[in-house]
Coordinates of C-alpha atoms in Angstrom, one line a residue:
M1152 CA 59.2 -68.8 30.5
F1153 CA 57.2 -66.2 32.5
S1154 CA 55.0 -67.5 35.3
T1155 CA 51.3 -66.8 35.2
R1156 CA 51.7 -64.3 38.1
A1157 CA 54.3 -62.4 36.2
I1158 CA 52.2 -62.2 33.1
R1159 CA 49.3 -60.9 35.0
A1160 CA 51.5 -58.2 36.7
L1161 CA 52.9 -57.1 33.4
A1162 CA 49.3 -56.8 31.9
F1163 CA 48.2 -54.8 34.9
A1164 CA 51.1 -52.4 34.5
N1165 CA 50.4 -51.9 30.8
R1166 CA 46.8 -51.3 31.5
N1167 CA 47.6 -48.6 34.1
R1168 CA 50.1 -46.9 31.7
S1169 CA 47.4 -46.9 29.0
Q1170 CA 44.8 -45.4 31.4
R1171 CA 47.1 -42.7 32.6
F1172 CA 47.9 -41.8 28.9
Y1173 CA 44.3 -41.6 27.9
S1174 CA 43.5 -39.6 31.1
R1175 CA 46.1 -37.1 30.2
Q1176 CA 44.8 -36.9 26.6
A1177 CA 41.2 -36.4 27.9
G1178 CA 42.5 -33.6 30.2
R1179 CA 44.2 -31.9 27.3
Q1180 CA 41.0 -32.2 25.2
R1181 CA 38.9 -30.8 28.0
W1182 CA 41.0 -27.7 28.2
R1183 CA 41.6 -27.2 24.5
R1184 CA 38.1 -25.9 23.6
P1185 CA 37.9 -23.3 26.5
A1186 CA 41.4 -22.2 25.6
V1187 CA 40.5 -21.6 22.0
I1188 CA 37.4 -19.7 23.0
V1189 CA 39.3 -17.6 25.5
G1190 CA 42.0 -17.0 23.0
L1191 CA 39.6 -15.9 20.3
S1192 CA 37.6 -13.7 22.7
A1193 CA 40.8 -12.1 23.9
G1194 CA 41.9 -11.5 20.3
A1195 CA 38.5 -10.0 19.5
C1196 CA 38.5 -7.8 22.6
G1197 CA 42.1 -6.7 21.8
Y1198 CA 41.1 -5.8 18.2
A1199 CA 38.0 -4.0 19.4
I1200 CA 40.1 -2.0 21.9
Y1201 CA 42.8 -1.2 19.3
N1202 CA 40.3 -0.5 16.5
Y1203 CA 37.3 0.7 18.6
D1204 CA 35.7 2.9 15.9
T1205 CA 35.7 0.2 13.3
A1206 CA 34.4 -2.5 15.7
Y1207 CA 31.7 -0.2 17.0
L1208 CA 30.6 0.7 13.4
V1209 CA 30.4 -3.0 12.4
A1210 CA 28.4 -3.9 15.5
V1211 CA 26.0 -1.0 15.2
S1212 CA 25.6 -1.6 11.4
V1213 CA 24.7 -5.2 12.1
Y1214 CA 22.2 -4.2 14.7
R1215 CA 20.5 -1.6 12.5
S1216 CA 20.4 -4.1 9.6
S1217 CA 18.9 -6.7 11.9
V1218 CA 16.2 -4.3 13.0
A1219 CA 15.2 -3.6 9.4
A1220 CA 15.4 -7.3 8.5
K1221 CA 13.2 -8.3 11.4
V1222 CA 10.4 -5.9 10.7
T1223 CA 10.6 -6.8 7.0
F1224 CA 10.0 -10.5 7.7
Q1225 CA 7.3 -9.7 10.2
I1226 CA 5.2 -7.6 7.9
A1227 CA 5.8 -9.9 4.9
W1228 CA 4.5 -12.8 7.0
D1229 CA 1.6 -10.8 8.3
Y1230 CA 0.4 -9.8 4.8
Y1231 CA 1.0 -13.4 3.6
R1232 CA -1.0 -15.0 6.4
N1233 CA -3.7 -12.4 7.3
F1234 CA -4.4 -10.1 4.4
P1235 CA -7.6 -11.3 2.7
D1236 CA -8.5 -11.0 -0.9
L1237 CA -11.5 -8.8 -1.7
P1238 CA -14.0 -10.7 -3.9
P1239 CA -16.2 -9.0 -6.5
E1240 CA -18.9 -6.8 -5.0
D1241 CA -21.8 -8.9 -6.3
S1242 CA -20.4 -12.2 -4.9
I1243 CA -20.7 -11.3 -1.1
D1244 CA -23.1 -9.4 1.1
D1245 CA -22.3 -6.0 2.6
A1246 CA -21.6 -7.4 6.1
E1247 CA -19.0 -9.9 4.7
R1248 CA -17.5 -7.1 2.6
Q1249 CA -17.1 -4.8 5.6
A1250 CA -15.5 -7.6 7.7
I1251 CA -12.9 -8.2 4.9
L1252 CA -12.2 -4.5 4.6
K1253 CA -11.8 -4.2 8.4
A1254 CA -9.3 -7.2 8.3
R1255 CA -7.3 -5.5 5.5
S1256 CA -7.3 -2.2 7.4
D1257 CA -6.0 -3.9 10.6
V1258 CA -3.1 -5.5 8.7
H1259 CA -2.2 -2.1 7.1
L1260 CA -2.3 -0.4 10.5
R1261 CA -0.5 -3.1 12.4
S1262 CA 2.3 -3.3 9.8
A1263 CA 2.6 0.5 9.5
E1264 CA 3.0 0.8 13.3
K1265 CA 5.7 -1.9 13.3
V1266 CA 7.6 -0.2 10.6
K1267 CA 7.3 3.2 12.3
R1268 CA 8.8 1.8 15.5
A1269 CA 11.7 0.2 13.6
L1270 CA 12.3 3.5 11.7
M1271 CA 12.4 5.5 14.9
K1272 CA 14.7 3.0 16.5
N1273 CA 17.2 3.3 13.7
G1274 CA 16.7 7.0 13.0
G1275 CA 18.6 9.0 10.3
V1276 CA 18.0 7.7 6.8
Y1277 CA 15.2 5.4 8.0
I1278 CA 13.3 8.5 9.3
K1279 CA 13.7 10.0 5.8
L1280 CA 12.2 6.9 4.3
G1281 CA 9.2 7.1 6.6
Q1282 CA 8.7 10.8 5.6
H1283 CA 8.8 9.8 1.9
I1284 CA 6.1 7.2 2.6
S1285 CA 3.9 9.8 4.5
A1286 CA 3.8 12.0 1.5
M1287 CA 2.4 9.3 -0.8
Q1288 CA -1.2 9.9 0.1
Y1289 CA -2.5 9.2 -3.3
V1290 CA -0.6 6.0 -3.7
L1291 CA -0.5 4.1 -0.4
P1292 CA -3.3 3.1 1.9
L1293 CA -4.4 5.8 4.3
E1294 CA -3.3 3.8 7.4
W1295 CA 0.4 3.9 6.2
C1296 CA 0.4 7.6 5.4
L1297 CA -1.2 8.8 8.6
T1298 CA 1.0 6.5 10.7
M1299 CA 4.2 7.8 9.0
Q1300 CA 3.2 11.5 9.3
A1301 CA 4.2 11.3 13.0
L1302 CA 7.8 11.0 11.8
Q1303 CA 7.8 14.6 10.5
D1304 CA 8.0 15.8 14.1
Q1305 CA 9.5 12.8 16.1
N1306 CA 13.2 13.2 15.5
T1307 CA 15.8 12.7 18.3
A1308 CA 18.1 15.6 18.9
S1309 CA 21.9 15.1 19.1
T1310 CA 23.8 16.3 22.2
L1311 CA 25.7 19.6 22.2
Q1312 CA 29.0 17.7 22.8
D1313 CA 28.4 15.6 19.6
L1314 CA 27.5 18.7 17.6
D1315 CA 30.6 20.5 18.8
Q1316 CA 32.7 17.6 17.5
V1317 CA 31.1 17.9 14.0
V1318 CA 31.6 21.7 14.0
I1319 CA 35.3 21.3 14.9
A1320 CA 35.9 18.6 12.3
D1321 CA 34.3 20.7 9.6
T1322 CA 35.3 24.2 10.4
G1323 CA 38.4 23.8 12.6
K1324 CA 36.8 25.9 15.3
S1325 CA 34.5 25.0 18.2
I1326 CA 31.0 26.3 18.7
E1327 CA 32.3 28.6 21.5
Q1328 CA 35.0 30.0 19.1
L1329 CA 32.5 30.7 16.3
F1330 CA 29.5 32.1 18.3
S1331 CA 29.2 34.5 21.1
S1332 CA 25.9 32.8 22.1
F1333 CA 24.4 29.5 21.0
D1334 CA 21.0 28.3 22.1
T1335 CA 21.3 24.8 23.5
E1336 CA 17.7 23.9 22.6
P1337 CA 17.3 23.4 18.9
I1338 CA 14.6 25.3 17.1
G1339 CA 14.1 22.4 14.7
V1340 CA 15.2 18.7 14.6
A1341 CA 15.0 16.8 11.3
S1342 CA 16.0 13.3 10.3
L1343 CA 19.4 14.4 9.0
A1344 CA 20.2 17.6 11.0
Q1345 CA 19.1 20.0 13.6
V1346 CA 19.0 23.8 13.7
H1347 CA 20.0 26.2 16.5
R1348 CA 19.8 29.9 16.9
A1349 CA 23.2 31.6 17.5
V1350 CA 25.1 34.9 17.3
L1351 CA 28.3 35.1 15.2
R1352 CA 31.2 36.2 17.4
E1353 CA 32.9 38.2 14.6
T1354 CA 30.0 40.2 13.4
G1355 CA 27.3 40.0 16.1
E1356 CA 24.8 38.9 13.5
E1357 CA 21.9 36.6 14.6
V1358 CA 22.1 33.4 12.6
A1359 CA 20.6 29.9 12.3
V1360 CA 23.1 27.1 12.4
K1361 CA 22.2 23.8 10.7
I1362 CA 24.4 20.9 12.0
Q1363 CA 24.2 17.3 10.7
H1364 CA 23.7 14.5 13.2
P1365 CA 27.1 13.0 13.8
M1366 CA 26.6 9.4 12.6
V1367 CA 24.1 10.0 9.7
R1368 CA 26.8 10.1 7.0
T1369 CA 28.7 7.1 8.6
Y1370 CA 25.6 4.8 8.4
S1371 CA 24.0 6.2 5.3
D1372 CA 25.6 3.8 2.8
I1373 CA 24.9 0.6 4.8
D1374 CA 21.4 1.9 5.6
I1375 CA 20.6 2.5 1.9
A1376 CA 22.0 -0.9 0.9
T1377 CA 19.9 -2.5 3.6
V1378 CA 16.7 -0.8 2.5
S1379 CA 17.5 -1.9 -1.1
V1380 CA 18.0 -5.5 -0.1
M1381 CA 14.8 -5.5 2.0
F1382 CA 12.8 -4.2 -0.9
E1383 CA 14.3 -6.8 -3.3
F1384 CA 13.4 -9.5 -0.8
I1385 CA 9.8 -8.3 -0.5
H1386 CA 9.6 -8.2 -4.3
S1387 CA 10.9 -11.8 -4.5
V1388 CA 8.1 -12.9 -2.2
F1389 CA 5.4 -10.6 -3.6
P1390 CA 6.2 -10.0 -7.3
N1391 CA 3.6 -7.2 -7.4
F1392 CA 5.7 -5.2 -5.0
K1393 CA 7.6 -2.8 -7.2
F1394 CA 8.8 -0.1 -4.9
M1395 CA 12.5 -0.4 -5.7
W1396 CA 12.2 3.0 -7.3
L1397 CA 11.9 4.5 -3.8
S1398 CA 15.2 3.1 -2.6
S1399 CA 16.8 4.1 -5.9
E1400 CA 15.5 7.7 -5.4
M1401 CA 17.0 7.7 -1.9
K1402 CA 20.3 6.4 -3.2
N1403 CA 20.4 9.3 -5.7
S1404 CA 19.1 12.1 -3.5
L1405 CA 20.7 11.4 -0.1
P1406 CA 24.3 12.1 -1.0
R1407 CA 23.2 15.6 -2.2
E1408 CA 21.2 16.3 0.9
L1409 CA 24.1 15.2 3.2
D1410 CA 26.4 17.8 1.7
F1411 CA 25.3 21.2 3.0
R1412 CA 27.3 23.0 0.3
N1413 CA 24.5 22.0 -2.1
D1414 CA 22.0 23.7 0.3
K1415 CA 23.9 26.9 -0.1
H1416 CA 24.2 26.7 -3.9
N1417 CA 20.5 25.8 -4.3
A1418 CA 19.3 28.6 -2.0
E1419 CA 21.4 31.2 -3.9
Q1420 CA 20.1 29.8 -7.2
V1421 CA 16.4 30.0 -6.2
A1422 CA 16.9 33.5 -4.7
W1423 CA 18.4 34.7 -8.0
N1424 CA 15.6 33.1 -9.9
F1425 CA 13.0 35.0 -8.0
A1426 CA 14.9 38.3 -7.6
K1427 CA 13.0 39.7 -10.7
H1428 CA 9.6 38.7 -9.3
A1429 CA 9.0 41.6 -6.9
D1430 CA 5.2 40.7 -6.8
I1431 CA 5.8 37.3 -5.2
P1432 CA 6.4 37.4 -1.4
L1433 CA 9.1 34.9 -1.3
T1434 CA 12.1 35.1 1.0
V1435 CA 15.1 32.8 1.0
P1436 CA 17.5 33.1 4.0
R1437 CA 20.9 34.5 3.1
M1438 CA 23.6 31.8 3.2
I1439 CA 26.7 32.9 5.1
Q1440 CA 29.0 29.9 5.3
A1441 CA 28.7 26.2 4.4
S1442 CA 30.8 23.1 4.8
E1443 CA 29.7 19.5 4.2
R1444 CA 28.0 19.2 7.6
V1445 CA 27.6 22.7 8.9
L1446 CA 25.5 25.5 7.4
I1447 CA 25.3 29.0 8.8
M1448 CA 22.5 31.2 7.4
E1449 CA 20.5 34.3 8.2
Y1450 CA 18.0 33.8 11.0
V1451 CA 14.4 34.5 9.9
R1452 CA 11.6 34.7 12.4
G1453 CA 8.2 33.1 11.6
R1454 CA 6.0 30.1 12.0
R1455 CA 4.8 27.2 9.9
C1456 CA 2.6 28.2 7.0
D1457 CA -0.2 25.9 8.3
D1458 CA -0.4 27.4 11.8
L1459 CA -3.9 28.9 11.5
L1460 CA -3.8 30.4 15.0
Y1461 CA -0.6 32.3 14.2
L1462 CA -2.0 33.5 10.9
K1463 CA -5.2 34.8 12.6
Q1464 CA -3.2 36.5 15.4
H1465 CA -1.3 38.5 12.7
D1466 CA -4.3 39.1 10.4
I1467 CA -2.9 37.0 7.6
D1468 CA -5.4 35.6 5.1
P1469 CA -4.8 31.8 4.5
Q1470 CA -6.2 32.3 1.0
Q1471 CA -3.3 34.7 0.2
V1472 CA -0.8 32.3 1.7
S1473 CA -2.2 29.5 -0.4
C1474 CA -2.0 31.8 -3.5
A1475 CA 1.6 32.7 -2.8
I1476 CA 2.7 29.1 -2.3
G1477 CA 0.9 28.1 -5.5
R1478 CA 2.5 30.9 -7.5
V1479 CA 6.0 30.0 -6.2
F1480 CA 5.9 26.4 -7.0
A1481 CA 4.1 26.8 -10.3
E1482 CA 6.8 29.3 -11.3
M1483 CA 9.5 26.8 -10.3
T1484 CA 7.8 23.9 -12.2
Y1485 CA 6.6 25.4 -15.4
I1486 CA 8.8 28.4 -16.1
Q1487 CA 12.2 28.2 -14.2
G1488 CA 12.6 24.4 -14.1
F1489 CA 14.4 24.5 -10.8
L1490 CA 12.1 22.8 -8.3
H1491 CA 12.2 22.5 -4.5
C1492 CA 11.0 18.9 -4.0
D1493 CA 10.4 18.8 -0.2
P1494 CA 7.7 21.5 0.5
H1495 CA 6.2 20.1 3.7
P1496 CA 4.9 22.7 6.2
G1497 CA 8.1 22.6 8.3
N1498 CA 10.0 24.0 5.2
L1499 CA 7.5 26.8 4.5
F1500 CA 7.3 29.6 7.1
V1501 CA 5.3 32.7 7.2
R1502 CA 6.9 35.9 8.5
P1503 CA 4.5 38.8 9.3
R1504 CA 5.2 42.3 8.0
A1505 CA 3.4 45.7 7.8
K1506 CA 1.1 45.8 4.8
G1507 CA 2.6 48.1 2.0
S1508 CA 6.1 47.8 3.4
A1509 CA 7.2 45.6 0.5
P1510 CA 6.7 45.8 -3.3
H1511 CA 4.6 42.6 -3.4
G1512 CA 1.9 44.3 -1.3
Y1513 CA 1.2 41.4 1.1
N1514 CA 1.4 41.6 4.9
F1515 CA 3.7 38.6 5.1
D1516 CA 6.7 37.0 3.6
L1517 CA 6.8 33.3 2.6
V1518 CA 10.1 31.9 3.9
L1519 CA 11.5 28.9 2.0
L1520 CA 13.7 26.6 4.0
D1521 CA 15.8 23.4 3.6
H1522 CA 17.3 23.6 0.1
G1523 CA 18.9 20.1 0.0
L1524 CA 16.5 18.4 -2.4
Y1525 CA 16.0 20.1 -5.8
R1526 CA 15.6 18.8 -9.3
Q1527 CA 16.4 20.5 -12.6
L1528 CA 13.4 20.1 -15.0
S1529 CA 14.3 20.0 -18.7
S1530 CA 12.4 22.4 -21.1
R1531 CA 11.0 19.3 -22.8
F1532 CA 9.6 17.9 -19.6
R1533 CA 8.1 21.2 -18.6
Y1534 CA 6.4 21.6 -21.9
E1535 CA 5.0 18.0 -21.9
Y1536 CA 3.9 18.4 -18.3
A1537 CA 2.2 21.7 -19.0
E1538 CA 0.4 20.1 -22.0
M1539 CA -0.8 17.2 -19.8
W1540 CA -2.2 19.6 -17.2
Y1541 CA -3.9 21.8 -19.8
A1542 CA -5.5 18.7 -21.4
L1543 CA -6.8 17.7 -18.0
M1544 CA -8.3 21.1 -17.4
K1545 CA -10.1 21.0 -20.7
G1546 CA -11.1 17.3 -20.3
D1547 CA -9.5 16.6 -23.7
Q1548 CA -9.3 12.8 -23.6
D1549 CA -7.2 12.4 -26.7
G1550 CA -4.7 14.9 -25.4
I1551 CA -4.7 13.2 -22.0
K1552 CA -4.0 9.8 -23.6
Y1553 CA -1.2 11.3 -25.7
W1554 CA 0.6 13.3 -23.1
S1555 CA 0.1 10.7 -20.4
R1556 CA 1.9 8.2 -22.6
R1557 CA 4.7 10.7 -23.3
L1558 CA 5.2 11.4 -19.6
S1559 CA 4.5 8.1 -17.8
G1560 CA 5.4 5.5 -20.5
T1561 CA 2.2 3.6 -19.8
D1562 CA -1.3 3.3 -21.3
L1563 CA -3.0 3.7 -17.9
Y1564 CA -3.9 7.3 -18.6
R1565 CA -7.0 7.4 -16.4
L1566 CA -5.1 6.2 -13.3
F1567 CA -2.2 8.5 -14.1
S1568 CA -4.7 11.4 -14.3
I1569 CA -6.2 10.5 -10.9
I1570 CA -2.8 10.3 -9.3
L1571 CA -1.8 13.7 -10.8
T1572 CA -4.9 15.6 -9.9
G1573 CA -6.3 13.8 -6.9
Q1574 CA -9.8 13.9 -8.5
N1575 CA -12.2 11.3 -9.8
W1576 CA -12.0 10.4 -13.5
S1577 CA -15.6 11.4 -13.9
T1578 CA -14.8 15.0 -12.9
I1579 CA -12.0 15.1 -15.5
E1580 CA -14.0 13.3 -18.2
E1581 CA -16.9 15.8 -17.8
K1582 CA -14.5 18.7 -18.5
S1583 CA -15.3 20.1 -15.0
L1584 CA -11.9 19.9 -13.2
S1585 CA -11.8 23.7 -13.0
R1586 CA -15.5 24.5 -13.3
T1587 CA -17.4 22.1 -11.1
T1588 CA -19.3 23.7 -8.2
A1589 CA -19.1 20.8 -5.8
A1590 CA -16.2 19.0 -4.3
A1591 CA -15.3 15.8 -6.2
Q1592 CA -12.1 14.6 -4.6
F1593 CA -11.7 10.9 -4.7
N1594 CA -11.0 8.7 -1.7
M1595 CA -8.2 6.1 -2.3
D1596 CA -9.7 3.6 0.1
T1597 CA -13.1 3.8 -1.7
L1598 CA -11.4 3.3 -5.1
M1599 CA -9.5 0.3 -3.7
E1600 CA -12.7 -1.2 -2.5
Q1601 CA -14.2 -0.8 -6.0
Q1602 CA -11.1 -2.1 -7.8
P1603 CA -9.1 -4.7 -5.8
D1604 CA -6.3 -4.6 -8.3
L1605 CA -5.9 -0.8 -8.1
F1606 CA -2.9 -0.9 -5.9
Q1607 CA -1.0 -3.1 -8.4
K1608 CA -1.9 -0.7 -11.2
I1609 CA -0.7 2.3 -9.2
I1610 CA 2.6 0.5 -8.5
E1611 CA 2.9 -0.3 -12.2
V1612 CA 2.5 3.4 -13.1
L1613 CA 5.0 4.6 -10.5
S1614 CA 7.5 2.0 -11.5
S1615 CA 7.3 3.1 -15.1
V1616 CA 7.5 6.9 -14.8
P1617 CA 10.9 8.8 -14.9
P1618 CA 12.5 9.5 -11.5
V1619 CA 12.1 13.2 -11.9
L1620 CA 8.3 12.8 -12.3
L1621 CA 8.1 10.9 -9.1
L1622 CA 9.5 13.8 -7.2
V1623 CA 7.1 16.2 -9.0
L1624 CA 4.2 14.0 -8.0
K1625 CA 5.4 13.9 -4.4
T1626 CA 5.7 17.8 -4.4
N1627 CA 2.1 18.0 -5.8
D1628 CA 0.9 15.8 -2.9
L1629 CA 2.6 17.9 -0.3
L1630 CA 1.3 21.1 -1.7
R1631 CA -2.3 19.7 -1.8
M1632 CA -1.9 18.7 1.9
I1633 CA -0.8 22.3 2.8
D1634 CA -3.8 23.7 0.9
Q1635 CA -6.2 21.4 2.7
R1636 CA -4.8 22.5 6.1
L1637 CA -4.9 26.2 5.3
F1638 CA -8.7 25.9 4.7
A1639 CA -9.5 23.3 7.3
D1640 CA -11.7 25.7 9.4
Q1641 CA -13.6 27.1 6.4
P1642 CA -17.0 26.0 5.0
P1643 CA -16.9 23.1 2.5
T1644 CA -17.8 25.4 -0.4
V1645 CA -14.9 27.8 0.4
Q1646 CA -12.6 24.8 0.7
H1647 CA -13.6 23.6 -2.7
H1648 CA -13.2 27.1 -4.2
S1649 CA -9.6 27.1 -2.9
Q1650 CA -9.0 23.9 -4.8
L1651 CA -10.5 25.4 -8.0
R1652 CA -8.2 28.5 -7.6
L1653 CA -5.3 26.1 -7.3
W1654 CA -6.3 24.5 -10.7
M1655 CA -6.6 27.9 -12.2
R1656 CA -3.2 29.0 -11.0
I1657 CA -1.8 25.8 -12.5
S1658 CA -3.7 26.5 -15.8
H1659 CA -2.2 30.0 -15.9
Y1660 CA 1.4 28.8 -15.7
C1661 CA 0.6 25.9 -18.1
L1662 CA -0.6 28.4 -20.6
L1663 CA 2.6 30.5 -20.1
A1664 CA 4.8 27.5 -20.6
I1665 CA 2.9 26.3 -23.7
R1666 CA 2.9 29.9 -25.1
D1667 CA 6.6 30.3 -24.7
A1668 CA 7.4 26.9 -26.1
R1669 CA 5.2 27.5 -29.2
E1670 CA 6.7 31.0 -29.6
A1671 CA 10.2 29.6 -29.6
E1672 CA 9.1 27.0 -32.2
I1673 CA 7.7 29.7 -34.4
R1674 CA 10.8 31.8 -34.1
H1675 CA 13.1 29.0 -35.0
K1676 CA 10.9 27.5 -37.8
P1677 CA 12.3 28.5 -41.2
T1678 CA 10.0 30.7 -43.3
T1679 CA 10.6 33.1 -46.2
V1680 CA 7.8 35.4 -45.3
S1681 CA 8.4 37.4 -42.1
V1682 CA 4.7 38.5 -42.1
V1683 CA 3.6 34.9 -41.6
R1684 CA 5.9 34.6 -38.6
V1685 CA 4.6 37.8 -37.1
Y1686 CA 1.0 36.7 -37.6
R1687 CA 1.7 33.4 -35.9
L1688 CA 3.4 35.1 -33.0
V1689 CA 0.5 37.5 -32.5
F1690 CA -2.1 34.8 -32.9
N1691 CA -0.3 32.7 -30.2
R1692 CA -0.2 35.7 -27.8
L1693 CA -3.9 36.5 -28.4
G1694 CA -4.9 32.9 -27.8
F1695 CA -3.0 32.9 -24.5
W1696 CA -4.5 36.2 -23.4
F1697 CA -8.1 35.2 -24.0
S1698 CA -7.7 31.9 -22.2
D1699 CA -5.9 33.6 -19.3
M1700 CA -8.5 36.3 -19.0
A1701 CA -11.3 33.8 -18.7
L1702 CA -9.4 32.2 -15.8
T1703 CA -8.9 35.5 -14.1
L1704 CA -12.6 36.4 -14.3
Y1705 CA -13.7 33.1 -13.0
S1706 CA -11.2 33.4 -10.1
A1707 CA -12.6 36.8 -9.3
L1708 CA -16.2 35.4 -9.3
L1709 CA -15.1 32.7 -6.8
S1710 CA -13.6 35.3 -4.5
I1711 CA -16.9 37.3 -4.5
Q1712 CA -18.9 34.1 -3.7
D1713 CA -16.5 33.4 -0.8
V1714 CA -17.2 36.8 0.6
F1715 CA -20.9 36.3 0.5
I1716 CA -20.6 32.8 2.1
R1717 CA -18.5 34.2 5.0
C1718 CA -21.0 37.1 5.4
N1719 CA -23.9 34.7 5.6
L1720 CA -22.2 32.6 8.2
L1721 CA -21.3 35.6 10.3
L1722 CA -24.9 36.9 10.1
S1723 CA -26.2 33.5 11.0
S1724 CA -24.0 33.3 14.1
L1725 CA -25.0 36.8 15.2
F1726 CA -28.8 36.1 15.0
S1727 CA -28.8 32.5 16.1

């Protein structure tokens, strides 16, 4: 039998052994978590060092996506919390109405600024998205469009070392090997690429070199996917937000724009299309060499078509520039069906030349740049689009309803007409689109004040129309913007006359397209009497000639009125 003292000693020893065991276990537990963390970190660092490019791409993609996600949540929350509804006009007084409109405008402006900063931070594809938004002046609130216009000129240039790596990867030669001189300062920086002036080493020819930003192609897929997800999220929160067509259009267009071999092909195609039009002062730079990310072309001197000071210094009439631009794009839209869809002022240059030195008779050439975004318009689309415009010119409401339905797929023909022309419906309804003597351009903000649900209706129209029509509408808006800038320093009446001449140029080409389509129909329609066919062809030609002659005479009358207006202003300034 053990004594009490022995039992106590044995219990004490067992307790000490147990404490030492648990102490060792606790020590192991204490070190296990840091060891796991250190091990995982070391493994991640080792993977990142061994696969640096992949790890960097993942990290940057996550960062860019987080920037887009953050601003999406911010503006969605801002609109949800702070964007007030606009009650009917007769339910509130004017002071309350103005306060609500001010609050709505503040939310628009605040949100647009946040998005602009995020787009500039990410660059590349996001800048392109902002430029698309800036061109939607007849769709989006003015605050958004004006804010995004800054993105046309605020692009970050890539370093010469990065560009050299792109050139080597695409051509197998460095910049120094290809060119005897290469200007380090770019002459233009866009969202996807930048352009430098250089001299070819082999031939000594002065050229313009367009080089894609190094990481644009790398991030393009994840950026487009992110934009699509963000748009879907906003749509899930705000069901009336139906701008998914914008991300879809970017998804379709961007791969073409990122392959500069398409630029070369498109430029050669449009140069061939206009080769037989010696009376149109269009110049397309000659393409010399193209790879996916490097394009070498003829260097053409000139300045932006909306640089009024430059036009004045070289005695170039803005009205003639406007006329030339209108003819070029009307020919593309209604006759040729091969349309340049990004005609902002940075892509349309004017090059001075001596008057009479070219068959077209102008003292300038219109230089068309950046041939990445084109669309082929089918003959059916061109015919229906021409019929729609001609119905608008005549104020033919039955025709407007019919052709609007054929083109847009909706019954909102009035709204579609407003988006297409940029004019009040009353102007169209009164059959005075090309005859009114006073400016009647509508203001989107005013219309939204009068119809609070207008924005949803516009989105409904744009989400229903074919993708090709969206690009045509965007092209129309950009051309209207250029025309407004060309006549910005002219009296209001002269500005309005320029708008009327634009309608008449469109009418001329609409008539041509309709005449040719009907002529083709007559020729292919079976008939046993050839005299009947000849009669129909002659009648079709005569109808076109009489209508076109009326447009020509009216255009000449407007030009005479403009001369008198300018003379009166000059005399007033001399004798005042």
